[in-house]
Short mmCIF file of C-alpha atoms in Angstrom, two decimals:
data_model
loop_
_atom_site.label_atom_id
_atom_site.label_comp_id
_atom_site.label_asym_id
_atom_site.label_seq_id
_atom_site.Cartn_x
_atom_site.Cartn_y
_atom_site.Cartn_z
CA MET A 18 0.00 0.00 0.00
CA ALA A 19 1.28 3.45 -0.87
CA THR A 20 0.22 6.93 0.28
CA VAL A 21 1.31 10.41 -0.70
CA SER A 22 1.47 13.31 1.74
CA PHE A 23 2.62 16.89 1.21
CA HIS A 24 4.77 18.86 3.64
CA LEU A 25 6.66 22.16 3.92
CA LYS A 26 10.44 22.10 4.00
CA GLU A 27 10.62 24.89 6.61
CA PRO A 28 7.18 25.29 8.19
CA GLY A 29 8.39 27.78 10.81
CA VAL A 30 9.90 30.44 8.56
CA ASP A 31 8.37 33.81 7.67
CA ARG A 32 8.86 33.48 3.91
CA PRO A 33 7.85 31.11 1.12
CA THR A 34 9.25 27.61 1.56
CA ALA A 35 9.39 24.56 -0.70
CA ILE A 36 6.62 21.96 -0.77
CA TYR A 37 7.72 18.33 -0.96
CA ALA A 38 5.81 15.10 -1.45
CA LEU A 39 6.45 12.05 0.73
CA LEU A 40 5.63 8.70 -0.83
CA THR A 41 5.21 6.10 1.94
CA ILE A 42 5.19 2.45 0.87
CA ASP A 43 3.91 -0.22 3.26
CA ARG A 44 4.71 2.14 6.16
CA ARG A 45 8.38 1.20 5.81
CA HIS A 46 9.82 2.90 2.75
CA ARG A 47 9.67 6.68 2.44
CA ILE A 48 10.84 8.61 -0.60
CA LYS A 49 10.92 12.43 -0.61
CA VAL A 50 10.27 14.29 -3.85
CA TYR A 51 10.31 18.08 -4.17
CA THR A 52 7.34 19.45 -6.09
CA GLY A 53 8.96 22.55 -7.54
CA ARG A 54 6.32 24.67 -5.79
CA SER A 55 6.58 26.88 -2.74
CA ILE A 56 4.19 28.71 -0.43
CA HIS A 57 4.24 30.90 2.66
CA PRO A 58 3.51 28.78 5.78
CA ASP A 59 0.67 31.14 6.71
CA LYS A 60 -1.14 30.03 3.54
CA TRP A 61 -0.70 26.29 4.22
CA ILE A 62 -3.24 24.11 6.04
CA LYS A 63 -1.19 21.33 7.60
CA ALA A 64 -4.17 19.09 8.46
CA GLU A 65 -5.39 19.17 4.86
CA GLN A 66 -1.92 19.21 3.28
CA ARG A 67 -3.12 21.87 0.88
CA ALA A 68 -2.97 25.62 0.35
CA GLN A 69 -5.62 27.81 1.93
CA VAL A 70 -8.31 28.81 -0.57
CA ARG A 71 -10.90 30.38 1.70
CA GLY A 72 -10.65 34.05 2.56
CA LYS A 73 -9.58 37.16 0.72
CA GLY A 74 -6.30 36.98 -1.14
CA ASN A 75 -6.22 33.19 -1.59
CA GLU A 76 -8.10 32.84 -4.86
CA LEU A 77 -5.09 31.60 -6.85
CA ASN A 78 -4.20 28.87 -4.37
CA GLY A 79 -6.80 26.60 -5.96
CA LEU A 80 -4.44 26.24 -8.93
CA LEU A 81 -1.69 25.08 -6.61
CA ASN A 82 -3.98 22.52 -4.95
CA ASP A 83 -5.03 21.19 -8.36
CA ALA A 84 -1.38 20.73 -9.27
CA LEU A 85 -0.68 18.87 -6.01
CA SER A 86 -3.67 16.57 -6.58
CA ASP A 87 -2.44 15.78 -10.10
CA MET A 88 1.02 15.13 -8.72
CA GLU A 89 -0.36 12.73 -6.11
CA LYS A 90 -2.08 10.72 -8.86
CA GLN A 91 1.10 10.57 -10.93
CA LEU A 92 3.24 9.45 -7.98
CA LEU A 93 0.78 6.67 -7.09
CA LEU A 94 0.61 5.61 -10.75
CA THR A 95 4.40 5.44 -10.93
CA HIS A 96 4.43 3.29 -7.79
CA ALA A 97 1.80 0.96 -9.27
CA GLU A 98 3.82 0.59 -12.46
CA SER A 99 6.93 -0.31 -10.44
CA LEU A 100 4.95 -2.71 -8.27
CA ALA A 101 3.85 -4.58 -11.39
CA THR A 102 7.52 -5.30 -12.14
CA GLY A 103 8.29 -6.30 -8.57
CA THR A 104 10.47 -3.29 -7.77
CA LEU A 105 10.26 -0.08 -5.82
CA PRO A 106 10.09 3.18 -7.77
CA THR A 107 13.39 5.01 -8.00
CA ALA A 108 13.79 8.61 -6.82
CA ALA A 109 14.53 9.63 -10.42
CA ALA A 110 11.29 8.06 -11.66
CA LEU A 111 9.32 9.83 -8.95
CA ARG A 112 10.95 13.17 -9.73
CA GLU A 113 9.94 12.74 -13.33
CA ALA A 114 6.40 11.89 -12.25
CA ALA A 115 6.29 15.00 -10.06
CA ALA A 116 7.47 17.29 -12.86
CA PRO A 117 4.85 19.95 -13.64
CA GLU A 118 4.98 19.27 -17.37
CA ARG A 119 3.71 15.84 -18.41
CA PRO A 120 2.81 14.34 -21.80
CA ASP A 121 -0.90 14.17 -20.94
CA GLU A 122 -1.02 17.81 -19.83
CA PRO A 123 -1.47 20.80 -22.12
CA ALA A 124 1.60 21.87 -24.04
CA PRO A 125 3.93 24.07 -22.00
CA VAL A 126 3.51 27.80 -22.34
CA PRO A 127 5.84 29.16 -25.01
CA VAL A 128 8.51 31.43 -23.61
CA GLY A 129 7.62 34.25 -25.98
CA GLY A 130 10.15 34.89 -28.71
CA LEU A 131 13.36 36.53 -27.57
CA PHE A 132 11.99 37.84 -24.27
CA TRP A 133 13.74 35.38 -21.98
CA GLN A 134 16.97 35.53 -23.96
CA ARG A 135 16.97 39.28 -23.54
CA TYR A 136 16.15 38.94 -19.87
CA GLU A 137 19.15 36.63 -19.34
CA GLU A 138 21.23 39.14 -21.29
CA TRP A 139 20.12 41.85 -18.86
CA VAL A 140 21.03 39.73 -15.82
CA ASP A 141 24.46 38.98 -17.33
CA TYR A 142 24.93 42.67 -18.14
CA THR A 143 24.19 43.59 -14.52
CA ARG A 144 26.53 40.92 -13.20
CA ALA A 145 29.32 42.05 -15.53
CA ALA A 146 28.92 45.60 -14.20
CA GLY A 147 30.05 44.29 -10.81
CA THR A 148 26.70 44.31 -9.02
CA VAL A 149 26.42 40.59 -8.41
CA ARG A 150 23.74 40.72 -5.73
CA THR A 151 21.62 43.01 -7.89
CA ALA A 152 21.94 40.51 -10.72
CA GLN A 153 20.79 37.76 -8.35
CA ALA A 154 17.74 39.86 -7.42
CA HIS A 155 16.92 40.35 -11.12
CA ALA A 156 17.21 36.59 -11.66
CA THR A 157 14.85 35.96 -8.74
CA ALA A 158 12.26 38.32 -10.22
CA GLY A 159 12.59 36.47 -13.52
CA ARG A 160 12.05 33.13 -11.80
CA HIS A 161 8.84 34.40 -10.22
CA LEU A 162 7.67 35.66 -13.60
CA ARG A 163 8.33 32.26 -15.22
CA GLU A 164 6.42 30.47 -12.45
CA PHE A 165 3.52 32.89 -12.89
CA SER A 166 3.57 32.24 -16.65
CA GLN A 167 3.31 28.49 -16.16
CA ALA A 168 0.70 28.66 -13.39
CA GLN A 169 -1.54 31.05 -15.32
CA GLY A 170 -0.96 29.54 -18.75
CA TYR A 171 0.06 32.94 -20.08
CA ALA A 172 2.91 33.40 -22.54
CA ILE A 173 5.23 36.20 -21.46
CA ASP A 174 6.54 38.29 -24.32
CA PHE A 175 7.45 41.93 -24.86
CA ASP A 176 4.06 42.57 -26.49
CA THR A 177 1.97 40.66 -23.95
CA LEU A 178 3.11 42.56 -20.85
CA THR A 179 0.00 44.68 -20.41
CA PRO A 180 -1.09 46.53 -17.25
CA THR A 181 -3.61 43.73 -16.61
CA VAL A 182 -0.84 41.12 -16.73
CA GLY A 183 1.26 43.27 -14.41
CA ASP A 184 -1.61 43.44 -11.93
CA ARG A 185 -2.15 39.68 -12.16
CA TRP A 186 1.55 39.04 -11.56
CA ALA A 187 1.48 41.28 -8.47
CA ALA A 188 -1.56 39.35 -7.17
CA TYR A 189 0.29 36.08 -7.81
CA LEU A 190 3.33 37.32 -5.88
CA LEU A 191 1.07 38.20 -2.96
CA ASN A 192 -1.28 35.23 -2.85
CA VAL A 193 0.77 32.33 -4.21
CA ALA A 194 4.40 33.29 -3.61
CA GLY A 195 3.45 34.86 -0.25
CA LEU A 196 5.74 37.89 -0.66
CA THR A 197 5.50 41.11 1.33
CA ASP A 198 4.37 44.41 -0.17
CA ASN A 199 7.92 45.77 -0.22
CA THR A 200 9.26 42.73 -2.09
CA ILE A 201 6.41 42.88 -4.62
CA ASN A 202 7.18 46.57 -5.16
CA LYS A 203 10.84 45.73 -5.79
CA HIS A 204 10.06 42.90 -8.23
CA LEU A 205 7.72 45.16 -10.22
CA GLY A 206 10.46 47.77 -10.26
CA ARG A 207 12.95 45.24 -11.59
CA LEU A 208 10.64 44.21 -14.42
CA LYS A 209 10.05 47.87 -15.30
CA SER A 210 13.81 48.47 -15.27
CA PHE A 211 14.32 45.55 -17.63
CA MET A 212 11.70 46.90 -20.03
CA LYS A 213 13.39 50.32 -20.02
CA TRP A 214 16.77 48.68 -20.62
CA ALA A 215 15.29 46.64 -23.48
CA ALA A 216 13.66 49.76 -24.98
CA LYS A 217 17.00 51.60 -25.03
CA ARG A 218 18.44 48.75 -27.09
CA GLY A 219 15.53 48.70 -29.50
CA TYR A 220 14.14 45.36 -28.35
CA THR A 221 10.69 46.77 -27.53
CA ASP A 222 8.67 49.97 -27.38
CA ASN A 223 6.15 48.63 -24.83
CA ALA A 224 5.85 51.04 -21.89
CA ALA A 225 2.55 49.72 -20.53
CA LEU A 226 4.03 48.51 -17.23
CA THR A 227 4.62 52.09 -16.11
CA GLN A 228 0.91 52.10 -15.21
CA VAL A 229 1.31 49.20 -12.75
CA THR A 230 2.08 50.06 -9.13
CA TRP A 231 2.13 48.32 -5.77
CA ALA A 232 2.23 50.30 -2.54
CA ARG A 233 5.47 50.06 -0.62
CA ARG A 234 4.87 50.02 3.14
CA GLU A 235 8.00 50.44 5.18
CA PRO A 236 8.26 48.48 8.43
CA ASP A 237 9.87 50.02 11.49
CA VAL A 238 13.63 50.40 11.19
CA MET A 239 15.67 48.42 13.69
CA ALA A 240 18.88 49.94 15.00
CA LEU A 241 20.97 49.49 18.13
CA SER A 242 20.75 52.10 20.84
CA ALA A 243 23.93 53.67 22.21
CA ALA A 244 23.67 51.48 25.32
CA GLU A 245 23.23 48.31 23.26
CA LEU A 246 26.24 49.21 21.14
CA VAL A 247 28.34 49.67 24.30
CA ALA A 248 27.13 46.30 25.60
CA LEU A 249 28.35 44.69 22.40
CA GLU A 250 31.65 46.58 22.45
CA THR A 251 32.43 45.57 26.04
CA LEU A 252 31.35 41.93 25.77
CA PRO A 253 34.35 39.79 26.90
CA LEU A 254 35.53 37.67 23.97
CA ALA A 255 38.76 35.85 23.20
CA ILE A 256 40.83 37.80 20.65
CA GLY A 257 40.81 36.01 17.32
CA SER A 258 37.81 33.82 18.12
CA ARG A 259 35.06 33.51 15.54
CA LEU A 260 32.69 35.66 17.58
CA GLU A 261 35.33 38.31 18.23
CA LYS A 262 36.08 38.56 14.51
CA ALA A 263 32.37 38.76 13.70
CA ARG A 264 31.96 41.54 16.26
CA ALA A 265 34.85 43.46 14.68
CA TRP A 266 33.20 43.30 11.23
CA PHE A 267 29.88 44.47 12.68
CA LEU A 268 31.41 47.28 14.75
CA LEU A 269 33.30 48.57 11.71
CA ALA A 270 29.98 48.76 9.88
CA CYS A 271 28.48 50.61 12.88
CA TYR A 272 31.39 53.07 12.92
CA SER A 273 31.54 53.62 9.14
CA GLY A 274 28.00 53.06 7.83
CA LEU A 275 29.34 50.87 5.04
CA ARG A 276 27.29 48.08 3.47
CA TYR A 277 28.50 44.50 3.78
CA SER A 278 29.53 44.44 0.10
CA ASP A 279 31.82 47.43 0.69
CA LEU A 280 33.21 46.18 3.99
CA VAL A 281 34.52 42.96 2.45
CA SER A 282 35.99 44.91 -0.49
CA ILE A 283 38.30 47.12 1.58
CA LYS A 284 41.86 47.01 0.23
CA PRO A 285 45.06 48.81 1.30
CA GLN A 286 44.63 51.39 -1.48
CA HIS A 287 41.31 52.47 0.03
CA LEU A 288 42.87 53.60 3.32
CA ARG A 289 44.07 57.19 3.18
CA PRO A 290 46.35 58.22 6.08
CA ALA A 291 45.72 61.32 8.14
CA THR A 292 47.14 64.64 6.91
CA ALA A 293 47.38 68.08 8.43
CA THR A 294 43.87 68.86 7.22
CA LEU A 295 42.12 65.48 6.97
CA PRO A 296 41.75 62.53 9.34
CA ALA A 297 42.45 58.98 8.26
CA HIS A 298 39.62 57.88 6.02
CA LEU A 299 38.43 55.29 3.53
CA ARG A 300 37.89 56.36 -0.05
CA LEU A 301 36.15 53.78 -2.19
CA THR A 302 33.47 53.25 -4.81
CA ALA A 303 30.27 51.78 -3.36
CA LYS A 304 29.45 48.46 -4.97
CA LYS A 305 25.70 49.09 -5.07
CA THR A 306 25.50 52.71 -6.27
CA ARG A 307 28.94 53.12 -7.90
CA ALA A 308 29.23 56.41 -5.99
CA VAL A 309 32.57 57.44 -4.50
CA VAL A 310 32.34 57.75 -0.72
CA ASN A 311 34.82 59.18 1.76
CA VAL A 312 34.39 57.80 5.27
CA PRO A 313 36.38 59.41 8.11
CA LEU A 314 37.66 56.82 10.57
CA SER A 315 37.44 57.18 14.33
CA ALA A 316 40.23 55.69 16.43
CA ARG A 317 38.21 52.51 16.99
CA ALA A 318 37.30 52.19 13.33
CA LEU A 319 40.90 52.72 12.21
CA GLU A 320 42.09 50.00 14.59
CA ILE A 321 39.64 47.52 13.05
CA VAL A 322 40.57 48.53 9.50
CA ASN A 323 44.23 47.92 10.27
CA ARG A 324 43.37 44.47 11.66
CA LEU A 325 41.32 43.73 8.55
CA LEU A 326 44.15 44.73 6.20
CA ALA A 327 46.60 42.64 8.24
CA GLY A 328 44.42 39.60 7.64
CA GLU A 329 43.47 39.22 11.30
CA LEU A 330 39.72 39.15 10.55
CA ALA A 331 39.89 36.54 7.81
CA THR A 332 38.17 33.16 8.13
CA VAL A 333 39.93 29.81 8.15
CA LYS A 334 39.75 29.93 4.34
CA SER A 335 41.66 33.26 4.37
CA GLY A 336 38.68 35.18 3.03
CA PRO A 337 36.21 37.65 4.52
CA ILE A 338 33.34 36.25 6.54
CA THR A 339 30.27 35.56 4.41
CA ASN A 340 27.05 37.49 4.92
CA PRO A 341 24.92 34.51 6.11
CA VAL A 342 27.60 33.33 8.55
CA LEU A 343 28.08 36.84 9.92
CA ASN A 344 24.34 37.24 10.44
CA ARG A 345 24.23 33.94 12.31
CA PHE A 346 27.11 34.96 14.59
CA LEU A 347 25.50 38.36 15.24
CA LYS A 348 22.42 36.71 16.70
CA GLU A 349 24.67 34.74 19.04
CA LEU A 350 26.59 37.89 19.98
CA GLY A 351 23.41 39.86 20.58
CA LYS A 352 22.10 37.19 22.93
CA LEU A 353 25.37 37.11 24.90
CA ALA A 354 25.37 40.92 25.12
CA GLY A 355 21.83 40.97 26.50
CA ILE A 356 20.30 42.72 23.49
CA ASP A 357 17.02 40.97 24.13
CA SER A 358 14.37 43.64 24.48
CA PRO A 359 11.17 42.53 22.70
CA ILE A 360 10.56 44.19 19.36
CA GLU A 361 7.61 44.10 17.03
CA VAL A 362 8.36 42.83 13.54
CA ILE A 363 5.81 44.17 11.08
CA ARG A 364 5.44 42.85 7.54
CA TYR A 365 2.75 44.11 5.21
CA ARG A 366 0.95 41.85 2.76
CA GLY A 367 -1.78 43.43 0.69
CA GLY A 368 -1.81 46.38 3.07
CA ILE A 369 -2.51 44.13 6.06
CA ALA A 370 0.02 44.24 8.87
CA ASP A 371 1.43 40.90 10.00
CA VAL A 372 2.85 41.60 13.47
CA THR A 373 5.11 39.26 15.43
CA THR A 374 7.22 39.83 18.54
CA ALA A 375 10.76 38.56 19.03
CA PRO A 376 13.83 39.34 21.16
CA LYS A 377 15.93 41.93 19.39
CA TYR A 378 19.00 39.73 18.96
CA GLU A 379 17.01 37.33 16.76
CA LYS A 380 16.64 40.07 14.13
CA LEU A 381 20.22 41.34 14.18
CA THR A 382 21.88 41.40 10.75
CA VAL A 383 24.89 43.19 9.36
CA HIS A 384 22.53 45.73 7.78
CA THR A 385 21.44 46.73 11.30
CA ALA A 386 24.88 48.32 11.62
CA ARG A 387 24.26 50.76 8.77
CA ARG A 388 20.96 51.78 10.33
CA THR A 389 22.68 52.14 13.70
CA PHE A 390 25.31 54.42 12.15
CA VAL A 391 22.62 56.69 10.70
CA THR A 392 20.40 56.76 13.80
CA LEU A 393 23.18 57.36 16.35
CA ASN A 394 24.91 60.07 14.34
CA LEU A 395 21.67 61.93 13.77
CA GLY A 396 21.04 61.61 17.49
CA LYS A 397 24.40 63.24 18.20
CA GLY A 398 23.30 66.27 16.22
CA MET A 399 24.87 65.62 12.80
CA SER A 400 22.82 67.05 9.95
CA ALA A 401 21.00 64.65 7.64
CA GLU A 402 22.91 66.09 4.67
CA PHE A 403 26.24 65.28 6.33
CA VAL A 404 25.24 61.72 7.25
CA MET A 405 23.92 61.17 3.71
CA LYS A 406 27.30 62.24 2.37
CA LEU A 407 28.97 59.60 4.54
CA THR A 408 26.57 56.81 3.59
CA GLY A 409 26.50 57.68 -0.11
CA HIS A 410 22.73 58.26 -0.26
CA THR A 411 21.69 60.62 -3.05
CA SER A 412 17.96 60.60 -2.27
CA TYR A 413 16.52 61.72 1.06
CA LYS A 414 13.56 59.41 0.46
CA SER A 415 15.81 56.33 0.43
CA PHE A 416 17.93 57.72 3.28
CA GLN A 417 14.84 58.23 5.44
CA ARG A 418 14.24 54.49 5.56
CA TYR A 419 17.39 54.16 7.68
CA VAL A 420 16.29 56.59 10.38
CA ASN A 421 14.96 54.96 13.54
CA LEU A 422 12.92 57.61 15.36
CA THR A 423 12.12 55.78 18.57
CA PRO A 424 9.61 57.28 21.04
CA GLN A 425 12.50 58.02 23.42
CA ARG A 426 14.45 59.82 20.70
CA VAL A 427 11.38 61.90 19.74
CA ALA A 428 10.79 62.85 23.39
CA GLU A 429 14.43 63.85 23.91
CA GLU A 430 14.48 65.96 20.76
CA PHE A 431 11.22 67.67 21.73
CA ALA A 432 12.64 68.48 25.18
CA ARG A 433 15.56 70.32 23.58
CA PHE A 434 13.20 73.00 22.28
CA HIS A 435 10.46 73.12 24.89
CA GLU A 436 10.23 73.61 28.65
CA MET A 437 9.10 70.35 30.15
CA PRO A 438 7.31 69.78 33.49
CA GLU A 439 9.34 68.43 36.41
#
């Protein structure tokens, strides 16, 4: 006897996760097969092993459930065919059975002329320009667009990208992919950027997507307070240990405001020694914006930069610490330093706030350092224009997202200008 059940790879995460099928044979043999689909855990009904279809915003999940039901039939059929020969089905045979495109299904959606070739060209162009992570983000947007094309049975081409299709894609990203409003806004922006890039090269004259929008709703910015930064600075750690090195990377970001991509790119030629008129500073071209930034170095920051250039902060593989590993160590550091005040984490989906509470250290990432740099320096009285010059921001709108105006900070600033009761 064989049964098929569907499960989430990471049911506890706050993002879309893969769905896999588990074929159980005679309660003894279990074979896992990934379905090629994913869903946000909030949209998954564990008891039914299907996506939620009731309620606003879940209309498209019926398509996913239909696909899972078809997959279940194909997996059981493959098992029956193997049983007839006296063997168990192989993992390869089950993967083929679980593939979304089968001979008895409608023909796959055509990719639409040169569209996808041009899209890959755009991703390669971005990568060649040195913005690797941006290229990865473009590729992710393209993957979501392909999945939408297959799920909806709609051929994506330069001429078929109408405002209606753009709206349907945004709805798919919300209801099926389970993305937040900010991520949907970014993916729409990436597709619009591609269309503009393609238009400049004469590949298309379609500008219809300019009419498609999705509201960006910024969550609260998380930054360390001055006291929390001191707690991290004074945490006793063995020099040269993995946590001590991770702290040094993070503190340098807090002292300089540099992004991770710029931190790990620091070379000896970027360090300019102090002169009679200028302090020691870093002069480099930001990886993300290609803007030249000059970052004055405090005594603490200069000490860390010198350690970095001497190779003292390298990993066992003699390279800089990777972003995921650094983020993992930061959570451990934050817990040890007692940075555990509860914070609300707000994510917006379709304009609806999804609020969770967690200890602050659980949400620490290297990007928290850049926000800490902005917030603390503004709190010390530096002008926004000066801090923007240090961070390389050219737009106050984008810079504003880094400012953490806590209730305490607002009250303190108000008290500077008004007589307050005893």
